[in-house]
Amino acid sequence: MDEKFETVAVTFDDVLLEPRYSEVVPAEVDVSTRLTEQIELKIPIISSPMDTVTESAMAIALAQEGGLGIIHKNMSVAAQAEEVRKVKRSANGIIVNPATLPPEATVVAARDLMDQYNVSGIPITQSDGRLVGIITRRDLRFLENWDLKVSEVMTRENLVTATGTVTLEEAEKVLMEKKVEKLLLVDEDFRLTGLITIKDIDMMRRYPNACRDRQGRLRVGAAVGVHEYQRVERLIGEDVDVLVVDSAHGHSANVIETVRRIKRDWGIEVVAGNVATEEGCRGLIEAGADAVKVGIGPGSICTTRVISGVGVPQITAIRRAARAAAASGRPIIADGGIRYSGDVTKAIAAGAHVVMLGGLLAGLDESPGQRILYR
């Protein structure tokens, strides 16, 4: 029993990094890392799946800067899926599944669809996918009869199109020459295959370090609980990039079984946690986790240590998990206890690849909740 009390454990306030000689100047620093083997981050920061921290606005803002947001699960499955959809549709390189309408739809339906997805135009296709026109807000601006069919209002002639092999540079040149905002991508049978907008090209240049998927869309993650397979399936249907199996005690049978089933049935990238020991980290990696989240009780509002008496000081927990994950190469995520920028440095020095921020992001404009003016 006595040996259980002989280990010294430390947290952020207990340690400092010793400075050493360096030939690296600030402009040459590269802080890019990997959240998982398939997901690269330009900055080692992801947001916590808390209902006061991460919904679509935070996830979009963070992904634009090279990080990634994890949508919280304290909402219905449909609501969480909608938040994921907002992020995935907020920016695109090439939109491979643009919203469309048939020619017989009403202009009211077109207006509602534009409002729903915050777009300025909708391609019009027949049932076989063949492109027959496009309707834009400009077509609706001075319209008085809202009972008209889309086919009576849409632009039919001189549609600006290209094949699916066009590059973004070529697309921009065409859009500038034709003075239009949308380039419709079609196949040899004139079936719609995608869409490129000048807005998305501008966004890619404005945010060159953004965390994007292979289609140029912003990446986003979402939290799920144990055995929430209906939620998992719905989120995957919205093209979520990574799932976070979120639990206060990640080294447990339910979490391990959930990770195994998600990897077996869907094969999506999975982050699992939270753990604070080498055994816990190894258990999740063996179950198939692509990254492990470390931290039991260090968070600013977490009561696990006070209520249950369980936890490990965070620097020690990170170091232990990093040792356990070294052979597999799986990334470690330091979750909780980070109050200052220096804590991020300490977490990375201890072995973390990424840090998860909660309290530091909760008061920002992009976080959920209403602004309250207090006097």
CSV table of C-alpha atoms in Angstrom, one decimal:
chain,number,residue,atom,x,y,z
A,1,MET,CA,0.0,0.0,0.0
A,2,ASP,CA,2.8,2.4,0.9
A,3,GLU,CA,4.2,2.4,-2.7
A,4,LYS,CA,1.0,3.9,-4.0
A,5,PHE,CA,1.9,7.2,-2.2
A,6,GLU,CA,5.5,7.4,-3.4
A,7,THR,CA,4.8,8.8,-6.9
A,8,VAL,CA,5.1,12.6,-7.4
A,9,ALA,CA,2.7,13.9,-9.9
A,10,VAL,CA,2.7,17.5,-11.3
A,11,THR,CA,0.3,19.8,-13.2
A,12,PHE,CA,0.8,23.0,-15.2
A,13,ASP,CA,1.5,25.4,-12.3
A,14,ASP,CA,4.2,23.0,-10.9
A,15,VAL,CA,6.5,23.1,-13.9
A,16,LEU,CA,8.4,25.5,-16.3
A,17,LEU,CA,10.4,24.8,-19.4
A,18,GLU,CA,14.1,25.5,-19.2
A,19,PRO,CA,15.2,27.8,-22.1
A,20,ARG,CA,18.0,26.6,-24.4
A,21,TYR,CA,19.9,27.9,-27.4
A,22,SER,CA,17.9,28.1,-30.6
A,23,GLU,CA,18.5,29.1,-34.3
A,24,VAL,CA,14.8,29.1,-35.1
A,25,VAL,CA,13.3,32.6,-35.6
A,26,PRO,CA,9.5,33.2,-35.0
A,27,ALA,CA,8.7,33.5,-38.7
A,28,GLU,CA,10.1,29.9,-39.2
A,29,VAL,CA,8.1,28.2,-36.5
A,30,ASP,CA,5.7,25.5,-37.7
A,31,VAL,CA,3.1,24.4,-35.2
A,32,SER,CA,1.2,22.1,-37.5
A,33,THR,CA,0.3,18.7,-36.1
A,34,ARG,CA,-2.1,15.8,-36.5
A,35,LEU,CA,-5.3,15.2,-34.7
A,36,THR,CA,-5.4,11.7,-36.2
A,37,GLU,CA,-3.5,10.0,-39.0
A,38,GLN,CA,-6.0,11.4,-41.6
A,39,ILE,CA,-6.6,14.9,-40.1
A,40,GLU,CA,-3.9,17.5,-40.2
A,41,LEU,CA,-4.1,20.7,-38.2
A,42,LYS,CA,-2.2,23.9,-38.8
A,43,ILE,CA,-2.5,24.9,-35.2
A,44,PRO,CA,-2.6,22.4,-32.3
A,45,ILE,CA,-6.0,23.5,-31.0
A,46,ILE,CA,-9.4,21.9,-30.9
A,47,SER,CA,-12.5,23.2,-29.0
A,48,SER,CA,-14.3,21.4,-26.3
A,49,PRO,CA,-17.7,19.7,-27.0
A,50,MET,CA,-19.4,21.8,-24.3
A,51,ASP,CA,-22.8,23.5,-24.8
A,52,THR,CA,-21.2,26.9,-23.8
A,53,VAL,CA,-18.3,26.5,-26.2
A,54,THR,CA,-18.9,24.7,-29.5
A,55,GLU,CA,-21.6,24.9,-32.1
A,56,SER,CA,-21.3,25.7,-35.8
A,57,ALA,CA,-20.1,29.3,-35.4
A,58,MET,CA,-17.1,28.3,-33.2
A,59,ALA,CA,-16.3,25.3,-35.4
A,60,ILE,CA,-16.3,27.4,-38.5
A,61,ALA,CA,-14.1,30.1,-37.0
A,62,LEU,CA,-11.6,27.6,-35.5
A,63,ALA,CA,-11.4,25.5,-38.7
A,64,GLN,CA,-10.7,28.7,-40.8
A,65,GLU,CA,-7.6,29.3,-38.6
A,66,GLY,CA,-6.4,25.7,-38.9
A,67,GLY,CA,-7.9,24.1,-35.8
A,68,LEU,CA,-11.1,22.1,-35.4
A,69,GLY,CA,-14.3,22.4,-33.5
A,70,ILE,CA,-16.1,19.5,-31.8
A,71,ILE,CA,-19.9,20.0,-31.8
A,72,HIS,CA,-21.4,19.2,-28.4
A,73,LYS,CA,-24.0,16.5,-27.9
A,74,ASN,CA,-26.3,18.2,-25.4
A,75,MET,CA,-29.0,18.6,-28.0
A,76,SER,CA,-31.2,16.3,-30.2
A,77,VAL,CA,-29.6,14.2,-32.9
A,78,ALA,CA,-31.3,16.3,-35.6
A,79,ALA,CA,-30.0,19.6,-34.0
A,80,GLN,CA,-26.5,18.3,-33.8
A,81,ALA,CA,-26.6,17.0,-37.4
A,82,GLU,CA,-27.8,20.4,-38.5
A,83,GLU,CA,-24.8,22.1,-36.7
A,84,VAL,CA,-22.5,19.8,-38.6
A,85,ARG,CA,-24.3,20.5,-41.9
A,86,LYS,CA,-23.8,24.2,-41.3
A,87,VAL,CA,-20.1,23.8,-41.0
A,88,LYS,CA,-19.7,21.5,-44.0
A,89,ARG,CA,-21.7,23.9,-46.2
A,90,SER,CA,-20.1,27.1,-44.9
A,91,ALA,CA,-17.1,26.9,-47.3
A,92,ASN,CA,-16.3,24.6,-50.3
A,93,GLY,CA,-13.7,24.2,-52.9
A,94,ILE,CA,-16.0,22.2,-55.2
A,95,ILE,CA,-19.5,21.6,-54.0
A,96,VAL,CA,-20.2,18.1,-55.1
A,97,ASN,CA,-23.8,17.9,-53.9
A,98,PRO,CA,-25.3,21.3,-54.4
A,99,ALA,CA,-28.9,22.0,-53.4
A,100,THR,CA,-31.1,21.8,-56.5
A,101,LEU,CA,-34.7,22.1,-57.5
A,102,PRO,CA,-36.8,20.7,-60.3
A,103,PRO,CA,-38.3,23.0,-63.0
A,104,GLU,CA,-41.8,22.5,-61.6
A,105,ALA,CA,-40.9,23.8,-58.1
A,106,THR,CA,-42.3,27.2,-57.1
A,107,VAL,CA,-40.2,30.3,-56.7
A,108,VAL,CA,-41.2,30.3,-53.0
A,109,ALA,CA,-39.5,27.0,-52.6
A,110,ALA,CA,-36.4,28.5,-54.4
A,111,ARG,CA,-36.4,31.5,-52.0
A,112,ASP,CA,-36.7,29.3,-49.0
A,113,LEU,CA,-33.9,27.0,-50.1
A,114,MET,CA,-31.6,30.0,-50.7
A,115,ASP,CA,-32.4,31.3,-47.2
A,116,GLN,CA,-31.9,27.8,-45.6
A,117,TYR,CA,-28.4,27.4,-47.0
A,118,ASN,CA,-27.5,31.1,-47.3
A,119,VAL,CA,-26.8,30.9,-51.0
A,120,SER,CA,-27.6,33.3,-53.8
A,121,GLY,CA,-28.6,30.8,-56.5
A,122,ILE,CA,-30.0,27.3,-57.0
A,123,PRO,CA,-29.3,25.1,-60.1
A,124,ILE,CA,-32.4,23.6,-61.7
A,125,THR,CA,-32.2,20.0,-62.8
A,126,GLN,CA,-34.5,17.4,-64.3
A,127,SER,CA,-35.2,14.1,-62.5
A,128,ASP,CA,-32.2,12.5,-64.3
A,129,GLY,CA,-29.8,15.2,-63.1
A,130,ARG,CA,-29.6,17.0,-66.4
A,131,LEU,CA,-29.0,20.8,-65.9
A,132,VAL,CA,-31.7,23.0,-67.4
A,133,GLY,CA,-31.2,26.3,-65.8
A,134,ILE,CA,-30.3,28.3,-62.7
A,135,ILE,CA,-32.4,30.7,-60.5
A,136,THR,CA,-30.7,33.4,-58.5
A,137,ARG,CA,-31.8,36.1,-56.0
A,138,ARG,CA,-31.5,38.6,-58.9
A,139,ASP,CA,-34.3,36.7,-60.7
A,140,LEU,CA,-36.5,37.1,-57.6
A,141,ARG,CA,-35.7,40.6,-56.7
A,142,PHE,CA,-38.6,42.4,-58.5
A,143,LEU,CA,-40.9,39.4,-58.7
A,144,GLU,CA,-44.6,40.1,-57.8
A,145,ASN,CA,-46.2,36.7,-58.5
A,146,TRP,CA,-44.7,34.2,-56.1
A,147,ASP,CA,-46.9,31.4,-57.4
A,148,LEU,CA,-44.9,31.1,-60.6
A,149,LYS,CA,-42.9,28.0,-61.4
A,150,VAL,CA,-39.2,28.1,-61.3
A,151,SER,CA,-39.1,27.2,-65.0
A,152,GLU,CA,-40.9,30.5,-65.8
A,153,VAL,CA,-38.3,32.6,-64.1
A,154,MET,CA,-34.9,30.8,-64.3
A,155,THR,CA,-32.1,31.6,-66.6
A,156,ARG,CA,-32.0,29.0,-69.4
A,157,GLU,CA,-29.6,30.3,-72.0
A,158,ASN,CA,-25.8,30.9,-71.9
A,159,LEU,CA,-25.3,29.0,-68.7
A,160,VAL,CA,-21.7,29.2,-67.6
A,161,THR,CA,-20.5,25.6,-67.3
A,162,ALA,CA,-17.3,23.5,-67.1
A,163,THR,CA,-16.3,19.9,-66.7
A,164,GLY,CA,-15.5,18.4,-63.4
A,165,THR,CA,-11.7,18.4,-64.1
A,166,VAL,CA,-11.4,22.2,-64.0
A,167,THR,CA,-9.0,23.6,-61.4
A,168,LEU,CA,-9.9,26.4,-59.0
A,169,GLU,CA,-7.5,28.7,-60.9
A,170,GLU,CA,-9.2,27.9,-64.2
A,171,ALA,CA,-12.6,28.3,-62.6
A,172,GLU,CA,-11.7,31.7,-61.2
A,173,LYS,CA,-10.6,32.9,-64.6
A,174,VAL,CA,-13.9,31.8,-66.2
A,175,LEU,CA,-16.0,33.5,-63.5
A,176,MET,CA,-14.1,36.7,-63.9
A,177,GLU,CA,-14.4,36.7,-67.7
A,178,LYS,CA,-18.1,35.9,-67.6
A,179,LYS,CA,-18.8,38.2,-64.6
A,180,VAL,CA,-20.8,35.6,-62.8
A,181,GLU,CA,-20.5,34.2,-59.3
A,182,LYS,CA,-21.2,30.5,-60.0
A,183,LEU,CA,-19.6,28.0,-62.3
A,184,LEU,CA,-21.8,24.9,-62.9
A,185,LEU,CA,-19.9,21.6,-63.4
A,186,VAL,CA,-21.4,19.1,-65.8
A,187,ASP,CA,-20.5,15.8,-67.4
A,188,GLU,CA,-20.7,14.8,-71.1
A,189,ASP,CA,-24.5,14.3,-70.8
A,190,PHE,CA,-24.9,17.8,-69.2
A,191,ARG,CA,-25.8,16.3,-65.8
A,192,LEU,CA,-24.9,18.5,-62.9
A,193,THR,CA,-21.9,17.1,-61.0
A,194,GLY,CA,-20.9,20.1,-58.9
A,195,LEU,CA,-20.6,23.8,-58.4
A,196,ILE,CA,-17.8,26.3,-57.8
A,197,THR,CA,-18.5,29.8,-56.4
A,198,ILE,CA,-16.4,32.9,-56.4
A,199,LYS,CA,-17.2,33.2,-52.7
A,200,ASP,CA,-15.5,29.9,-51.9
A,201,ILE,CA,-12.5,30.8,-54.0
A,202,ASP,CA,-12.1,34.1,-52.1
A,203,MET,CA,-12.5,32.2,-48.8
A,204,MET,CA,-9.7,29.7,-49.6
A,205,ARG,CA,-7.4,32.6,-50.3
A,206,ARG,CA,-8.4,34.5,-47.2
A,207,TYR,CA,-7.9,31.5,-45.0
A,208,PRO,CA,-4.9,29.6,-46.5
A,209,ASN,CA,-4.3,27.6,-43.3
A,210,ALA,CA,-7.9,26.4,-42.9
A,211,CYS,CA,-8.5,22.8,-41.9
A,212,ARG,CA,-10.2,21.4,-45.0
A,213,ASP,CA,-11.3,17.9,-46.3
A,214,ARG,CA,-10.4,16.6,-49.7
A,215,GLN,CA,-13.4,18.4,-51.2
A,216,GLY,CA,-12.3,21.8,-49.8
A,217,ARG,CA,-14.9,21.9,-47.1
A,218,LEU,CA,-14.1,22.9,-43.5
A,219,ARG,CA,-13.5,19.9,-41.2
A,220,VAL,CA,-15.7,19.5,-38.1
A,221,GLY,CA,-16.0,16.9,-35.3
A,222,ALA,CA,-18.9,15.9,-33.1
A,223,ALA,CA,-19.2,14.3,-29.7
A,224,VAL,CA,-21.2,11.2,-29.1
A,225,GLY,CA,-22.0,9.2,-25.9
A,226,VAL,CA,-21.6,5.5,-25.3
A,227,HIS,CA,-23.8,3.3,-27.5
A,228,GLU,CA,-25.4,6.3,-29.3
A,229,TYR,CA,-25.2,4.5,-32.7
A,230,GLN,CA,-28.2,6.3,-34.1
A,231,ARG,CA,-26.5,9.6,-33.5
A,232,VAL,CA,-23.3,8.2,-35.0
A,233,GLU,CA,-25.0,7.2,-38.2
A,234,ARG,CA,-26.8,10.5,-38.6
A,235,LEU,CA,-23.6,12.5,-38.1
A,236,ILE,CA,-21.7,10.4,-40.6
A,237,GLY,CA,-24.6,11.0,-43.0
A,238,GLU,CA,-23.7,14.7,-42.7
A,239,ASP,CA,-20.1,14.0,-43.5
A,240,VAL,CA,-18.7,14.7,-40.0
A,241,ASP,CA,-14.9,14.3,-40.1
A,242,VAL,CA,-14.2,12.8,-36.7
A,243,LEU,CA,-16.3,11.5,-33.8
A,244,VAL,CA,-15.3,12.0,-30.2
A,245,VAL,CA,-16.6,9.3,-27.8
A,246,ASP,CA,-16.8,11.5,-24.8
A,247,SER,CA,-16.9,10.2,-21.2
A,248,ALA,CA,-15.6,11.2,-17.8
A,249,HIS,CA,-14.1,7.8,-17.5
A,250,GLY,CA,-12.8,6.6,-20.8
A,251,HIS,CA,-11.1,3.5,-19.5
A,252,SER,CA,-14.4,1.6,-19.2
A,253,ALA,CA,-16.1,-1.3,-20.9
A,254,ASN,CA,-18.8,0.8,-22.5
A,255,VAL,CA,-16.4,3.3,-24.0
A,256,ILE,CA,-14.2,0.6,-25.4
A,257,GLU,CA,-17.1,-1.3,-26.9
A,258,THR,CA,-18.5,1.9,-28.5
A,259,VAL,CA,-15.1,2.7,-30.1
A,260,ARG,CA,-14.8,-0.9,-31.4
A,261,ARG,CA,-18.2,-0.9,-32.9
A,262,ILE,CA,-17.9,2.5,-34.6
A,263,LYS,CA,-14.5,1.5,-36.1
A,264,ARG,CA,-15.9,-1.8,-37.2
A,265,ASP,CA,-19.2,-0.6,-38.7
A,266,TRP,CA,-18.3,2.8,-40.1
A,267,GLY,CA,-14.5,3.1,-40.2
A,268,ILE,CA,-14.6,6.8,-39.4
A,269,GLU,CA,-11.9,8.6,-37.4
A,270,VAL,CA,-12.5,8.3,-33.7
A,271,VAL,CA,-11.1,10.2,-30.7
A,272,ALA,CA,-11.8,8.6,-27.3
A,273,GLY,CA,-11.4,9.6,-23.7
A,274,ASN,CA,-11.0,10.7,-21.2
A,275,VAL,CA,-8.2,8.8,-19.5
A,276,ALA,CA,-5.3,9.6,-17.1
A,277,THR,CA,-3.2,6.4,-17.0
A,278,GLU,CA,-1.0,4.4,-19.4
A,279,GLU,CA,-3.4,1.4,-19.1
A,280,GLY,CA,-6.3,3.6,-20.0
A,281,CYS,CA,-4.5,5.0,-23.1
A,282,ARG,CA,-3.4,1.5,-24.3
A,283,GLY,CA,-6.9,0.2,-23.8
A,284,LEU,CA,-8.5,2.8,-26.1
A,285,ILE,CA,-5.8,2.4,-28.7
A,286,GLU,CA,-6.2,-1.4,-28.8
A,287,ALA,CA,-10.0,-0.8,-29.2
A,288,GLY,CA,-9.2,1.2,-32.4
A,289,ALA,CA,-9.1,4.9,-31.2
A,290,ASP,CA,-7.3,7.1,-33.7
A,291,ALA,CA,-6.4,9.6,-30.9
A,292,VAL,CA,-6.8,9.6,-27.1
A,293,LYS,CA,-8.1,12.4,-25.0
A,294,VAL,CA,-6.3,12.8,-21.6
A,295,GLY,CA,-7.6,14.6,-18.5
A,296,ILE,CA,-9.7,13.6,-15.6
A,297,GLY,CA,-10.8,16.5,-13.5
A,298,PRO,CA,-8.4,19.4,-14.6
A,299,GLY,CA,-11.0,21.5,-16.4
A,300,SER,CA,-12.1,24.8,-15.0
A,301,ILE,CA,-15.7,23.7,-14.3
A,302,CYS,CA,-15.0,20.0,-13.9
A,303,THR,CA,-16.1,18.6,-10.5
A,304,THR,CA,-14.9,15.0,-11.0
A,305,ARG,CA,-12.0,15.3,-8.6
A,306,VAL,CA,-14.0,17.0,-5.9
A,307,ILE,CA,-17.1,14.7,-6.1
A,308,SER,CA,-15.4,11.4,-6.7
A,309,GLY,CA,-11.9,11.9,-5.4
A,310,VAL,CA,-10.5,10.6,-8.7
A,311,GLY,CA,-7.9,12.2,-11.1
A,312,VAL,CA,-4.2,12.6,-11.9
A,313,PRO,CA,-2.4,16.0,-12.2
A,314,GLN,CA,-2.4,16.9,-15.9
A,315,ILE,CA,1.2,17.1,-16.8
A,316,THR,CA,1.8,13.6,-15.3
A,317,ALA,CA,-1.3,12.2,-17.0
A,318,ILE,CA,-0.2,13.6,-20.4
A,319,ARG,CA,3.3,12.1,-19.9
A,320,ARG,CA,2.0,8.7,-19.0
A,321,ALA,CA,-0.4,8.6,-22.0
A,322,ALA,CA,2.3,9.8,-24.3
A,323,ARG,CA,4.5,6.9,-23.2
A,324,ALA,CA,1.7,4.4,-23.8
A,325,ALA,CA,0.9,5.8,-27.2
A,326,ALA,CA,4.5,6.1,-28.5
A,327,ALA,CA,4.7,2.7,-30.1
A,328,SER,CA,1.5,3.1,-32.0
A,329,GLY,CA,2.1,6.7,-33.0
A,330,ARG,CA,-1.5,7.7,-32.0
A,331,PRO,CA,-1.8,11.4,-31.1
A,332,ILE,CA,-2.5,12.5,-27.5
A,333,ILE,CA,-5.0,15.3,-26.8
A,334,ALA,CA,-4.5,17.3,-23.6
A,335,ASP,CA,-8.0,18.2,-22.4
A,336,GLY,CA,-8.5,20.5,-19.5
A,337,GLY,CA,-6.7,22.8,-17.1
A,338,ILE,CA,-5.3,25.1,-19.7
A,339,ARG,CA,-5.6,28.7,-18.4
A,340,TYR,CA,-2.7,30.5,-20.1
A,341,SER,CA,-0.9,30.2,-23.5
A,342,GLY,CA,2.1,28.9,-21.6
A,343,ASP,CA,0.1,25.9,-20.5
A,344,VAL,CA,-0.3,24.9,-24.2
A,345,THR,CA,3.5,24.9,-24.5
A,346,LYS,CA,3.8,22.8,-21.4
A,347,ALA,CA,1.2,20.3,-22.6
A,348,ILE,CA,3.0,19.8,-25.9
A,349,ALA,CA,6.4,19.5,-24.2
A,350,ALA,CA,4.9,16.8,-22.0
A,351,GLY,CA,3.9,14.8,-25.1
A,352,ALA,CA,0.5,16.1,-26.3
A,353,HIS,CA,0.0,16.6,-30.0
A,354,VAL,CA,-3.1,18.8,-29.6
A,355,VAL,CA,-4.8,20.7,-26.8
A,356,MET,CA,-8.5,21.0,-26.2
A,357,LEU,CA,-9.7,24.4,-25.0
A,358,GLY,CA,-13.0,25.1,-23.2
A,359,GLY,CA,-13.0,27.9,-20.7
A,360,LEU,CA,-10.6,30.0,-22.8
A,361,LEU,CA,-13.1,30.0,-25.7
A,362,ALA,CA,-16.4,30.1,-23.8
A,363,GLY,CA,-16.6,33.9,-23.7
A,364,LEU,CA,-15.9,34.6,-27.3
A,365,ASP,CA,-18.4,36.0,-29.8
A,366,GLU,CA,-18.5,32.6,-31.7
A,367,SER,CA,-19.5,30.6,-28.6
A,368,PRO,CA,-23.1,29.7,-28.0
A,369,GLY,CA,-25.3,31.7,-25.6
A,370,GLN,CA,-26.6,35.2,-25.3
A,371,ARG,CA,-24.6,38.3,-24.5
A,372,ILE,CA,-25.6,39.8,-21.2
A,373,LEU,CA,-24.6,43.4,-20.2
A,374,TYR,CA,-24.1,43.6,-16.5
A,375,ARG,CA,-24.0,46.9,-14.7
